Amino acid sequence: DNLMVRGVKDAEINDPDTDYIDGLILGRSKRITEVKSIIKRVAEPEVTVLLRGESGTGKELAAQALFRCSKRRNKPFVKVMCAAIPEGLLESELFGYEKGAFTGAHRNKPGKFEFANGGIIFLDEIGDVPQSLQVKLLQVLQDGEFSKIGGKEVKVDVRVIAATNKNLERGVASGTFREDLFYRLNVVGITMPSLRDRREDIPVLTEAFLRKYYNLYNKIYSSLSNETMEKFMAHNWPGNVRELENVVKRIIVLGSEKVDIGGQAAQVSITDTAHIEKKTENKDADTTVKPCSLREIAKEAVQKAEEEAIRKALIACRWNKRKAAEFLSISYKTLFYKMRQYNLLE
């Protein structure tokens, strides 16, 4: 029985979908772990998913994870930023038009739904779709059919994933968003947590972004000071993960020891710009930055943060393993395994 349980756990650890989701959506907090678990469970069933959350929380990454783990992973993934397309053009962008449908329509034009046929269409900022188009979206969700501008009926096989940072229930109550469309979209609702609600993920995210952009900009890696990390942990991050990523990017690009975070100048331990070397053409040079995938960066960042958390818990509990396991909300067996993995056994 123990061998069977261990085999199941090993299969979960080595599952490629789990690896992909973990590499795409970084973090080990309870909130984000629950989100990743839901994504994995609803990726295969052919249901419509509504992703909700503030700007910058990673709704598009969640949509990509759903696509990658779905049965349609080898089919098209078409993203439509509804808020970025003028209202007068959105219908033709989504549904296309027939030649001669209006002045200037000199040829047939397929819409995004046709391009996504067989795959997934991601409707970002669905709350900004005008009422005049909501009934047409409802028809696609109900029947898989719609009319192109100019009259031709089109049938498609498309799975819909939508996202919004708006309160759609409020839109339903005010009459600006159709109630029937809301329920069609919200078969499965996933709320992406704000960064301030999962602060324990900030070190992991920061480390991943540091490694990503030091590598991208061919600069020598340098960690942030404790003072800066304290400011990172205290900041409310209204722009969420996107804001954190931009702050880290700004630190690396400017090579400055100070960066403004929410109106506060944070001290940063950055290597002096005189010592930051660009990648040379000499492949044997020690300063050459090796290319690495985001998944590798994420894995390394998570392991580093995990080791540090375990070390601090052990110190706080005077190296009493059972107390440390309780402190970390993990089993004694898991703690022992992790301690052996990180060479923390006495």
Coordinates of C-alpha atoms in Angstrom, one line a residue:
D1 CA 0.0 0.0 0.0
N2 CA 2.8 2.4 0.9
L3 CA 4.5 1.6 -2.4
M4 CA 1.2 2.4 -4.2
V5 CA 0.8 5.7 -2.4
R6 CA 4.4 6.6 -3.1
G7 CA 3.9 5.7 -6.8
V8 CA 0.9 8.0 -7.0
K9 CA 2.8 10.9 -5.4
D10 CA 5.8 10.3 -7.7
A11 CA 3.5 10.4 -10.7
E12 CA 2.1 13.7 -9.5
I13 CA 5.5 15.2 -8.9
N14 CA 6.7 14.1 -12.4
D15 CA 3.4 15.0 -14.2
P16 CA 4.3 17.2 -17.2
D17 CA 1.1 19.3 -16.7
T18 CA 1.9 20.0 -13.1
D19 CA 5.5 21.0 -14.1
Y20 CA 4.2 23.3 -16.8
I21 CA 1.7 25.0 -14.5
D22 CA 4.3 25.4 -11.8
G23 CA 6.7 26.9 -14.3
L24 CA 4.1 29.3 -15.7
I25 CA 2.4 30.4 -12.5
L26 CA 5.0 30.9 -9.8
G27 CA 4.4 30.5 -6.1
R28 CA 3.7 27.9 -3.4
S29 CA 1.3 29.9 -1.2
K30 CA -2.0 28.3 -0.2
R31 CA -4.0 30.7 -2.4
I32 CA -2.0 30.1 -5.6
T33 CA -1.7 26.4 -5.0
E34 CA -5.5 26.1 -4.8
V35 CA -5.7 28.0 -8.1
K36 CA -3.2 25.7 -9.8
S37 CA -5.1 22.7 -8.5
I38 CA -8.4 24.0 -10.0
I39 CA -6.7 24.8 -13.3
K40 CA -5.4 21.2 -13.6
R41 CA -8.8 19.8 -12.7
V42 CA -10.8 21.8 -15.2
A43 CA -8.3 22.0 -18.1
E44 CA -9.5 18.8 -19.8
P45 CA -13.3 19.0 -19.4
E46 CA -14.9 21.0 -22.2
V47 CA -16.3 23.8 -20.0
T48 CA -16.2 27.5 -20.2
V49 CA -14.0 29.2 -17.7
L50 CA -14.2 32.7 -16.3
L51 CA -10.9 34.0 -14.9
R52 CA -11.4 36.9 -12.4
G53 CA -9.0 39.1 -10.5
E54 CA -7.3 42.5 -10.4
S55 CA -5.0 43.7 -13.2
G56 CA -1.6 42.1 -13.1
T57 CA -2.6 38.9 -11.2
G58 CA -1.8 36.5 -14.0
K59 CA -5.1 35.8 -15.7
E60 CA -3.5 35.4 -19.1
L61 CA -1.0 32.9 -17.7
A62 CA -3.9 31.0 -16.2
A63 CA -5.5 30.9 -19.6
Q64 CA -2.3 29.6 -21.2
A65 CA -2.0 26.9 -18.5
L66 CA -5.6 25.8 -19.2
F67 CA -4.9 25.6 -22.9
R68 CA -1.6 23.7 -22.5
C69 CA -3.2 21.1 -20.2
S70 CA -6.4 20.7 -22.3
K71 CA -7.2 18.3 -25.1
R72 CA -6.9 21.2 -27.5
R73 CA -3.2 21.9 -26.7
N74 CA -2.2 21.2 -30.3
K75 CA -4.9 23.4 -31.8
P76 CA -5.0 27.3 -32.1
F77 CA -5.0 29.5 -29.0
V78 CA -6.4 32.9 -30.0
K79 CA -6.3 35.9 -27.6
V80 CA -8.6 38.8 -28.0
M81 CA -8.1 41.9 -25.9
C82 CA -11.7 43.2 -26.0
A83 CA -11.0 46.5 -24.3
A84 CA -8.3 47.4 -26.9
I85 CA -10.5 47.1 -29.9
P86 CA -12.9 50.0 -30.7
E87 CA -16.5 49.1 -30.3
G88 CA -17.3 49.7 -34.0
L89 CA -14.6 47.2 -35.0
L90 CA -15.0 44.5 -32.4
E91 CA -17.8 42.7 -34.2
S92 CA -15.8 42.3 -37.4
E93 CA -12.7 41.3 -35.4
L94 CA -14.6 38.6 -33.6
F95 CA -16.9 37.3 -36.2
G96 CA -15.5 38.5 -39.6
Y97 CA -17.4 39.8 -42.6
E98 CA -18.4 38.9 -46.1
K99 CA -17.2 40.6 -49.2
G100 CA -19.5 43.6 -50.0
A101 CA -21.0 43.6 -46.5
F102 CA -20.1 47.3 -46.2
T103 CA -18.1 50.0 -48.1
G104 CA -14.5 48.9 -48.2
A105 CA -15.2 45.2 -47.7
H106 CA -13.5 44.0 -50.9
R107 CA -12.9 40.5 -49.7
N108 CA -14.1 37.9 -47.2
K109 CA -12.5 38.3 -43.8
P110 CA -12.6 35.5 -41.2
G111 CA -13.0 36.5 -37.6
K112 CA -11.1 35.4 -34.4
F113 CA -13.7 32.7 -33.7
E114 CA -12.9 31.1 -37.1
F115 CA -9.2 31.3 -36.5
A116 CA -9.7 29.6 -33.2
N117 CA -11.8 26.8 -34.7
G118 CA -10.9 23.5 -33.0
G119 CA -9.0 25.3 -30.3
I120 CA -9.5 27.9 -27.6
I121 CA -10.3 31.6 -27.8
F122 CA -9.3 33.7 -24.8
L123 CA -11.6 36.8 -24.5
D124 CA -9.7 39.1 -22.2
E125 CA -11.6 42.0 -20.5
I126 CA -14.9 40.4 -21.4
G127 CA -16.6 43.0 -19.2
D128 CA -15.9 45.7 -21.8
V129 CA -17.9 43.9 -24.6
P130 CA -20.8 46.2 -25.6
Q131 CA -24.3 45.0 -25.1
S132 CA -24.9 45.0 -28.8
L133 CA -22.4 42.1 -29.1
Q134 CA -23.3 40.2 -26.0
V135 CA -26.2 38.4 -27.5
K136 CA -24.0 37.2 -30.4
L137 CA -21.4 35.9 -27.9
L138 CA -24.3 34.1 -26.1
Q139 CA -25.3 32.4 -29.4
V140 CA -21.8 31.1 -29.9
L141 CA -21.6 29.7 -26.4
Q142 CA -25.0 28.1 -26.7
D143 CA -24.9 26.7 -30.3
G144 CA -21.4 27.2 -31.6
E145 CA -22.9 29.3 -34.4
F146 CA -22.9 33.0 -35.4
S147 CA -23.6 35.2 -38.3
K148 CA -20.7 37.0 -40.1
I149 CA -21.4 40.6 -41.0
G150 CA -23.1 40.2 -44.4
G151 CA -25.3 37.3 -43.3
K152 CA -23.4 34.1 -43.7
E153 CA -23.9 31.5 -40.9
V154 CA -20.8 30.0 -39.5
K155 CA -20.5 26.9 -37.3
V156 CA -17.3 26.5 -35.1
D157 CA -16.0 24.2 -32.5
V158 CA -14.3 26.6 -30.0
R159 CA -13.8 26.4 -26.3
V160 CA -14.1 29.9 -24.6
I161 CA -12.0 31.1 -21.7
A162 CA -12.8 34.7 -20.6
A163 CA -11.2 37.0 -18.1
T164 CA -12.2 40.2 -16.4
N165 CA -11.1 42.6 -13.6
K166 CA -14.6 44.0 -13.3
N167 CA -17.5 43.0 -11.1
L168 CA -19.8 41.3 -13.6
E169 CA -22.5 40.7 -11.0
R170 CA -22.7 44.5 -10.6
G171 CA -23.0 44.8 -14.3
V172 CA -25.8 42.3 -14.4
A173 CA -27.6 44.2 -11.6
S174 CA -27.2 47.5 -13.5
G175 CA -28.2 46.0 -16.8
T176 CA -24.9 46.6 -18.6
F177 CA -24.1 42.9 -18.8
R178 CA -26.5 40.2 -19.8
E179 CA -27.3 37.8 -17.0
D180 CA -27.7 34.8 -19.3
L181 CA -24.2 35.5 -20.8
F182 CA -22.7 35.8 -17.3
Y183 CA -24.0 32.3 -16.4
R184 CA -22.8 30.8 -19.7
L185 CA -19.3 32.2 -19.1
N186 CA -19.1 31.4 -15.4
V187 CA -19.5 27.6 -15.6
V188 CA -16.2 27.4 -13.7
G189 CA -15.0 30.6 -12.1
I190 CA -11.3 31.0 -11.0
T191 CA -10.2 34.0 -9.0
M192 CA -6.6 34.9 -9.3
P193 CA -5.4 36.2 -5.9
S194 CA -3.8 39.6 -5.5
L195 CA -0.1 39.7 -4.6
R196 CA -0.9 41.3 -1.2
D197 CA -3.0 38.2 -0.4
R198 CA -0.1 35.9 -1.1
R199 CA 2.9 37.8 0.2
E200 CA 4.8 34.6 0.9
D201 CA 5.3 34.2 -2.8
I202 CA 7.1 37.6 -3.2
P203 CA 10.6 36.1 -2.6
V204 CA 10.0 33.3 -5.1
L205 CA 8.7 35.7 -7.8
T206 CA 11.4 38.3 -7.1
E207 CA 14.1 35.7 -7.5
A208 CA 12.6 34.4 -10.7
F209 CA 12.4 37.9 -12.2
L210 CA 15.9 38.7 -11.1
R211 CA 17.3 35.7 -12.9
K212 CA 15.1 36.2 -15.9
Y213 CA 16.2 39.8 -16.5
Y214 CA 19.8 39.5 -15.5
N215 CA 20.0 36.7 -18.1
L216 CA 18.0 38.7 -20.7
Y217 CA 20.1 41.8 -20.4
N218 CA 23.4 40.0 -20.1
K219 CA 24.3 41.3 -16.7
I220 CA 25.9 39.5 -13.8
Y221 CA 23.4 38.3 -11.2
S222 CA 23.2 40.1 -7.9
S223 CA 20.6 39.6 -5.1
L224 CA 18.6 42.3 -3.5
S225 CA 19.4 43.6 0.0
N226 CA 17.4 42.6 3.0
E227 CA 16.2 46.1 3.3
T228 CA 14.7 46.1 -0.2
M229 CA 13.1 42.7 0.4
E230 CA 11.5 44.0 3.6
K231 CA 10.1 46.9 1.5
F232 CA 8.9 44.4 -1.1
M233 CA 7.1 42.4 1.6
A234 CA 5.5 45.5 3.1
H235 CA 4.3 47.1 -0.1
N236 CA 0.7 46.5 -1.1
W237 CA 1.5 46.0 -4.9
P238 CA -1.7 47.5 -6.4
G239 CA -0.3 46.4 -9.8
N240 CA 0.2 42.9 -8.4
V241 CA 2.8 40.5 -10.1
R242 CA 3.1 42.8 -13.1
E243 CA 4.1 45.7 -10.9
L244 CA 6.7 43.6 -9.1
E245 CA 8.1 42.3 -12.4
N246 CA 8.4 45.9 -13.7
V247 CA 10.1 47.1 -10.5
V248 CA 12.7 44.3 -10.7
K249 CA 13.2 45.0 -14.4
R250 CA 13.8 48.7 -13.6
I251 CA 16.4 47.9 -10.9
I252 CA 18.4 45.7 -13.4
V253 CA 18.1 48.1 -16.4
L254 CA 19.1 51.2 -14.4
G255 CA 21.7 49.4 -12.4
S256 CA 20.7 51.9 -9.6
E257 CA 20.9 51.3 -5.9
K258 CA 17.6 53.1 -5.4
V259 CA 14.2 52.4 -6.9
D260 CA 10.9 54.0 -6.1
I261 CA 8.4 51.5 -4.7
G262 CA 5.0 53.0 -3.9
G263 CA 6.6 56.4 -3.2
Q264 CA 9.5 55.0 -1.1
A265 CA 13.1 54.7 -2.3
A266 CA 14.3 51.2 -1.6
Q267 CA 18.0 50.5 -1.1
V268 CA 19.2 47.8 -3.5
S269 CA 22.4 45.8 -3.4
I270 CA 23.3 46.0 -7.1
T271 CA 26.8 45.2 -8.4
D272 CA 28.5 48.5 -9.4
T273 CA 27.8 49.1 -13.1
A274 CA 31.5 49.3 -13.8
H275 CA 31.6 45.6 -13.0
I276 CA 28.6 44.5 -14.9
E277 CA 29.8 43.0 -18.1
K278 CA 28.0 42.3 -21.3
K279 CA 28.1 38.8 -22.8
T280 CA 31.1 38.5 -25.0
E281 CA 31.4 36.6 -28.2
N282 CA 34.0 34.4 -26.6
K283 CA 32.1 31.2 -25.7
D284 CA 34.7 30.2 -23.2
A285 CA 34.5 33.4 -21.2
D286 CA 33.5 33.0 -17.6
T287 CA 31.1 35.9 -17.8
T288 CA 29.0 34.4 -20.6
V289 CA 25.4 34.1 -19.5
K290 CA 24.0 30.7 -20.2
P291 CA 20.5 30.6 -21.7
C292 CA 17.9 29.0 -19.5
S293 CA 14.2 28.4 -19.6
L294 CA 11.6 30.2 -17.4
R295 CA 10.8 26.7 -16.0
E296 CA 14.4 26.2 -14.9
I297 CA 14.5 29.8 -13.4
A298 CA 11.2 29.2 -11.5
K299 CA 12.3 25.8 -10.2
E300 CA 15.6 27.2 -8.9
A301 CA 13.8 30.2 -7.3
V302 CA 11.3 28.0 -5.6
Q303 CA 13.9 25.6 -4.3
K304 CA 16.0 28.5 -2.9
A305 CA 13.0 30.1 -1.2
E306 CA 11.9 26.7 0.2
E307 CA 15.3 25.9 1.6
E308 CA 15.4 29.3 3.3
A309 CA 11.9 28.9 4.8
I310 CA 12.8 25.5 6.2
R311 CA 16.1 26.8 7.6
K312 CA 14.4 29.7 9.3
A313 CA 11.6 27.4 10.7
L314 CA 14.2 25.0 12.1
I315 CA 16.1 27.8 13.8
A316 CA 12.9 29.3 15.2
C317 CA 12.0 25.9 16.6
R318 CA 15.5 25.2 17.9
W319 CA 15.9 22.4 15.3
N320 CA 13.0 20.4 16.7
K321 CA 11.8 18.8 13.5
R322 CA 8.3 17.9 14.7
K323 CA 7.7 21.5 15.8
A324 CA 9.2 22.9 12.6
A325 CA 6.9 20.6 10.5
E326 CA 3.9 21.9 12.4
F327 CA 5.1 25.5 11.9
L328 CA 5.4 24.9 8.2
S329 CA 2.1 23.0 8.0
I330 CA 3.8 20.0 6.4
S331 CA 4.2 16.4 7.6
Y332 CA 7.3 15.3 9.5
K333 CA 8.1 12.9 6.7
T334 CA 8.0 15.7 4.1
L335 CA 10.2 17.9 6.3
F336 CA 12.8 15.1 6.7
Y337 CA 12.8 14.5 3.0
K338 CA 13.3 18.2 2.3
M339 CA 16.1 18.5 5.0
R340 CA 17.9 15.7 3.3
Q341 CA 17.4 17.3 -0.1
Y342 CA 18.9 20.6 1.1
N343 CA 21.6 19.0 3.3
L344 CA 20.1 20.4 6.5
L345 CA 20.3 17.2 8.5
E346 CA 22.5 17.5 11.5

